[in-house]
Structure formats: structure tokens, C-alpha cells
Amino acid sequence: MAPSEEDGSMEEKETKKKPLSPFATAWLTFYNITMTAGWLVLAVAMIRFSYQKRTHKGLYRSIQKTLKFFQTFALLEIIHCAVGIVRTSVLVTGVQVMSRIFMVWFVIHSIRPIQNEESVVLFLVTWTVTEITRYSFYTFNLLNHLPYFIKWARYNFFIILYPIGVVGELLTIYGALPFVKKSGMYSLRLPNKFNVSFDYYTCLIIVMIAYIPLFPQLYFHMLRQRRKVLHGEVIKEKED
Ligand SMILES: CCCCCCCCCCCCC[C@@H](O)CC(=O)SCCNC(=O)CCNC(=O)[C@H](O)C(C)(C)COP(=O)(O)OP(=O)(O)OC[C@H]1O[C@@H](n2cnc3c(N)ncnc32)[C@H](O)[C@@H]1OP(=O)(O)O
């Protein structure tokens, strides 16, 4: 069920708009320009690779360093929310960022046989289009020169891209399961000196199941933002 404005499941913090300090504005402008540039570099690299090689095989390997760097750098977004320079809940941002970190480091980086799957291209493309739009939106917004088409793209593209990205991510994890089962990677069997067991295969299945309650929360958060920004709907303010 969609979280309503009043329920507390993954509640947004709607505080009264306080102007950002010059330092925070400067930092966020730098951060957003860097991230826009990073994802643009990725986009160009992916287009060039596809144009030259005419296959998706090897695409991930050719862009992995840039992807890992910029997606890991996005951990700062959780800090931005935590220190209050960005008006989004730590929880919403945390789930989004951590799920990407998990995909990048614990799935694609770790499970080599899946790196050439088509599903990887699916989420790489959706992530890239989304992030170029999102970070350029924040940059222009901070500079008070926001072109309408960027605002429109920020709050419309996700309607299609979010589900496509999720399908790509889930298919990739699903495709990784047999390799994880066979290799027993990241798993700890009893008996061992710590007397604990951990099964990475089961962990991946739990992560896949976790998409069922968590993804709708993110999607409805974005729909709510869309109503607020594009249609000027007033969202009930909550004070901490
Ligand atoms: C460890 C194991 C974890 C396992 C988890 C398992 C399940 C997880 C399920 C999750 C599924 C995720 C799938 C996903 O990865 C697939 C894709 O992404 S596909 C591509 C499409 N995706 C998207 O469109 C979403 C992109 N992401 C986001 O938009 C954000 O990350 C999100 C947190 C979801 C929403 O962003 P936000 O809440 O910030 O919304 P707004 O952009 O409207 O901004 C709100 C206000 O904050 C200001 N803001 C935010 N960031 C900045 C910034 N960097 N600089 C400046 N200002 C910023 C923004 O301007 C707004 O301010 P105001 O309201 O005052 O205008």
C-alpha cells in the first residue's frame, strides 16, 4: 500500500525551508557538478563502447572504475541528509544509496560471471540517465537557473526508469544465485571458530524480497515529490 503523507513507515522530514549557508551551498554545488560530470563521463564511455564494439559484453569491465567511484561517492548523500543540508529523510536516501552500493560492490563487482548479463546494462543505463538528470537538476536549482525541461525530466523520467532499473537489478541478483550457491562465496559454515554461520545465497534472496516493501516506498516518495514540485501541491509539514 502506498505510504500516505501522514503515515510513519518511511516518513519524510518536511521541515520549514531554511536558507542554506554559503558554505553548504558551495559544497552542494561542487558535489552536484562533480556527480553530473561523473555520470556524463559514464554515459559517454557506454555510448562509445557500444558504438565501437557493437556488443554489451565487456561494457561493465570498461566502465567499472568510474561507476564504483561515483556510486560510492554518493554515500555522502546520506551524510547530507543526516547533517540537514538536504531536506530528505536519511531513511529514504539511505535505502536508495545502500541498495546501489550493495549492487555495485557485493553483486556486480564480486560475482564476475554475471558482469556480461543484459540485465546489468538495463540498470546501468537507467542509473546513468537518472543521475545525469538528478544531479543537473540539483545544480541548476542551487544556481537559481533551472530550465523547465530538466525539472520536468527529473520528476517524470523516474516513472518509467525506476521500475526498469529495479527489474535490471533483480534479474542480475537472480542470475547471480547459481554462481553464489556453487562457489559458497561470502558464506560461513559451521563448525568454525566464531561459531556463527552465514549464507550469502540466502542473504541475496532476502535482499530480493526486501525490494517488495522498500521499492514502493521510494517510488511513492518520488510521486509525492512530483506532485509537490510539478503541480505545486502543498504537502502537510511535519516538525520533529
Ligand atoms: C544493504 C542492503 C540493502 C538492500 C536493500 C534492498 C531493497 C532496496 C530497494 C530499493 C530499490 C532501488 C532501486 C534503484 O536503485 C533503481 C534505480 O535507481 S533505477 C533509476 C531510476 N531511479 C530514480 O529515479 C531514483 C533516483 N534517486 C533519487 O531520486 C533519490 O535517491 C531519492 C532519495 C529516492 C529521492 O531524492 P530526494 O528525496 O532528494 O528527492 P528530491 O530530488 O525531490 O529532493 C528533495 C529535496 O532535497 C534537495 N536535494 C536533494 N539532494 C540534493 C543535492 N544533492 N543537492 C542539493 N539539493 C538536494 C532537493 O532540491 C529538494 O529540496 P526542496 O524540497 O527544498 O526543493
GROMACS .gro file of C-alpha atoms and ligand atoms in nm, residues 14 17 20 28 31-32 77 80 85-89 92-93 95-100 102 123 126-127 130-131 134-135 137-139 141-142 154-155 157-158 161-166 169 207-208 210-211 214-215 218 221-222 225 228-229, ligand 1:
model
  123
   14GLU     CA    1   0.922   1.813   0.586
   17LYS     CA    2   1.259   2.580   0.433
   20LEU     CA    3   2.137   2.716   0.314
   28LEU     CA    4   2.647   2.106  -0.268
   31TYR     CA    5   2.923   1.795  -0.521
   32ASN     CA    6   2.640   1.807  -0.777
   77GLU     CA    7   2.416   1.190   0.029
   80HIS     CA    8   2.395   1.548   0.362
   85ILE     CA    9   2.182   2.042   0.446
   86VAL     CA   10   1.946   1.841   0.223
   87ARG     CA   11   1.578   1.817   0.308
   88THR     CA   12   1.522   1.444   0.257
   89SER     CA   13   1.485   1.168   0.512
   92VAL     CA   14   1.474   0.717   0.210
   93THR     CA   15   1.817   0.826   0.090
   95VAL     CA   16   1.779   0.274   0.133
   96GLN     CA   17   1.839   0.415  -0.217
   97VAL     CA   18   2.212   0.466  -0.177
   98MET     CA   19   2.283   0.145   0.017
   99SER     CA   20   2.094  -0.070  -0.232
  100ARG     CA   21   2.312   0.075  -0.510
  102PHE     CA   22   2.521  -0.336  -0.246
  123PHE     CA   23   2.019  -0.090  -1.473
  126THR     CA   24   1.865   0.367  -1.613
  127TRP     CA   25   2.101   0.473  -1.334
  130THR     CA   26   1.858   0.924  -1.386
  131GLU     CA   27   2.172   1.055  -1.224
  134ARG     CA   28   1.900   1.439  -1.100
  135TYR     CA   29   2.238   1.599  -1.034
  137PHE     CA   30   1.855   1.939  -1.158
  138TYR     CA   31   2.012   1.999  -0.815
  139THR     CA   32   2.297   2.203  -0.968
  141ASN     CA   33   1.832   2.462  -0.879
  142LEU     CA   34   2.112   2.573  -0.646
  154ARG     CA   35   1.369   1.490  -1.302
  155TYR     CA   36   1.008   1.435  -1.199
  157PHE     CA   37   1.168   1.001  -1.615
  158PHE     CA   38   1.163   0.806  -1.290
  161LEU     CA   39   1.315   0.432  -1.527
  162TYR     CA   40   1.265   0.329  -1.165
  163PRO     CA   41   1.074   0.006  -1.243
  164ILE     CA   42   1.310  -0.075  -1.532
  165GLY     CA   43   1.611  -0.025  -1.304
  166VAL     CA   44   1.456  -0.247  -1.039
  169GLU     CA   45   1.879  -0.520  -1.053
  207VAL     CA   46   1.758  -0.870  -0.042
  208MET     CA   47   1.538  -0.957  -0.340
  210ALA     CA   48   1.322  -0.668   0.058
  211TYR     CA   49   1.253  -0.489  -0.272
  214LEU     CA   50   1.103  -0.100   0.010
  215PHE     CA   51   1.079  -0.012  -0.357
  218LEU     CA   52   1.085   0.506  -0.276
  221HIS     CA   53   0.820   0.923  -0.226
  222MET     CA   54   0.912   1.032  -0.580
  225GLN     CA   55   0.783   1.495  -0.474
  228LYS     CA   56   0.475   1.891  -0.490
  229VAL     CA   57   0.723   2.027  -0.744
  241LIG     C1   58   2.250  -0.312   0.224
  241LIG     C2   59   2.148  -0.388   0.153
  241LIG     C3   60   2.035  -0.305   0.105
  241LIG     C4   61   1.929  -0.387   0.045
  241LIG     C5   62   1.810  -0.306   0.002
  241LIG     C6   63   1.715  -0.387  -0.069
  241LIG     C7   64   1.594  -0.320  -0.127
  241LIG     C8   65   1.605  -0.184  -0.178
  241LIG     C9   66   1.503  -0.144  -0.278
  241LIG    C10   67   1.550  -0.019  -0.344
  241LIG    C11   68   1.531  -0.020  -0.490
  241LIG    C12   69   1.618   0.086  -0.554
  241LIG    C13   70   1.630   0.061  -0.698
  241LIG    C14   71   1.711   0.168  -0.770
  241LIG     O1   72   1.847   0.151  -0.743
  241LIG    C15   73   1.683   0.158  -0.915
  241LIG    C16   74   1.707   0.289  -0.984
  241LIG     O2   75   1.752   0.386  -0.930
  241LIG     S1   76   1.660   0.293  -1.146
  241LIG    C17   77   1.680   0.460  -1.197
  241LIG    C18   78   1.564   0.548  -1.154
  241LIG     N1   79   1.581   0.593  -1.018
  241LIG    C19   80   1.534   0.711  -0.969
  241LIG     O3   81   1.472   0.789  -1.038
  241LIG    C20   82   1.560   0.742  -0.826
  241LIG    C21   83   1.681   0.820  -0.812
  241LIG     N2   84   1.706   0.850  -0.674
  241LIG    C22   85   1.656   0.955  -0.612
  241LIG     O4   86   1.585   1.034  -0.668
  241LIG    C23   87   1.695   0.976  -0.467
  241LIG     O5   88   1.797   0.891  -0.436
  241LIG    C24   89   1.578   0.963  -0.368
  241LIG    C25   90   1.634   0.959  -0.227
  241LIG    C26   91   1.498   0.835  -0.396
  241LIG    C27   92   1.487   1.084  -0.381
  241LIG     O6   93   1.557   1.202  -0.377
  241LIG     P1   94   1.512   1.325  -0.286
  241LIG     O7   95   1.433   1.279  -0.170
  241LIG     O8   96   1.633   1.403  -0.254
  241LIG     O9   97   1.409   1.400  -0.376
  241LIG     P2   98   1.425   1.536  -0.448
  241LIG    O10   99   1.521   1.523  -0.560
  241LIG    O11  100   1.288   1.580  -0.485
  241LIG    O12  101   1.491   1.634  -0.339
  241LIG    C28  102   1.429   1.668  -0.215
  241LIG    C29  103   1.491   1.796  -0.163
  241LIG    O13  104   1.629   1.780  -0.135
  241LIG    C30  105   1.707   1.863  -0.220
  241LIG     N3  106   1.827   1.788  -0.254
  241LIG    C31  107   1.840   1.656  -0.253
  241LIG     N4  108   1.963   1.619  -0.289
  241LIG    C32  109   2.028   1.733  -0.315
  241LIG    C33  110   2.159   1.762  -0.357
  241LIG     N5  111   2.248   1.666  -0.382
  241LIG     N6  112   2.193   1.892  -0.372
  241LIG    C34  113   2.105   1.991  -0.349
  241LIG     N7  114   1.979   1.970  -0.307
  241LIG    C35  115   1.942   1.843  -0.291
  241LIG    C36  116   1.617   1.889  -0.337
  241LIG    O14  117   1.650   2.005  -0.406
  241LIG    C37  118   1.484   1.903  -0.266
  241LIG    O15  119   1.479   2.025  -0.195
  241LIG     P3  120   1.346   2.111  -0.186
  241LIG    O16  121   1.236   2.019  -0.137
  241LIG    O17  122   1.379   2.218  -0.092
  241LIG    O18  123   1.320   2.159  -0.325
   0.00000   0.00000   0.00000
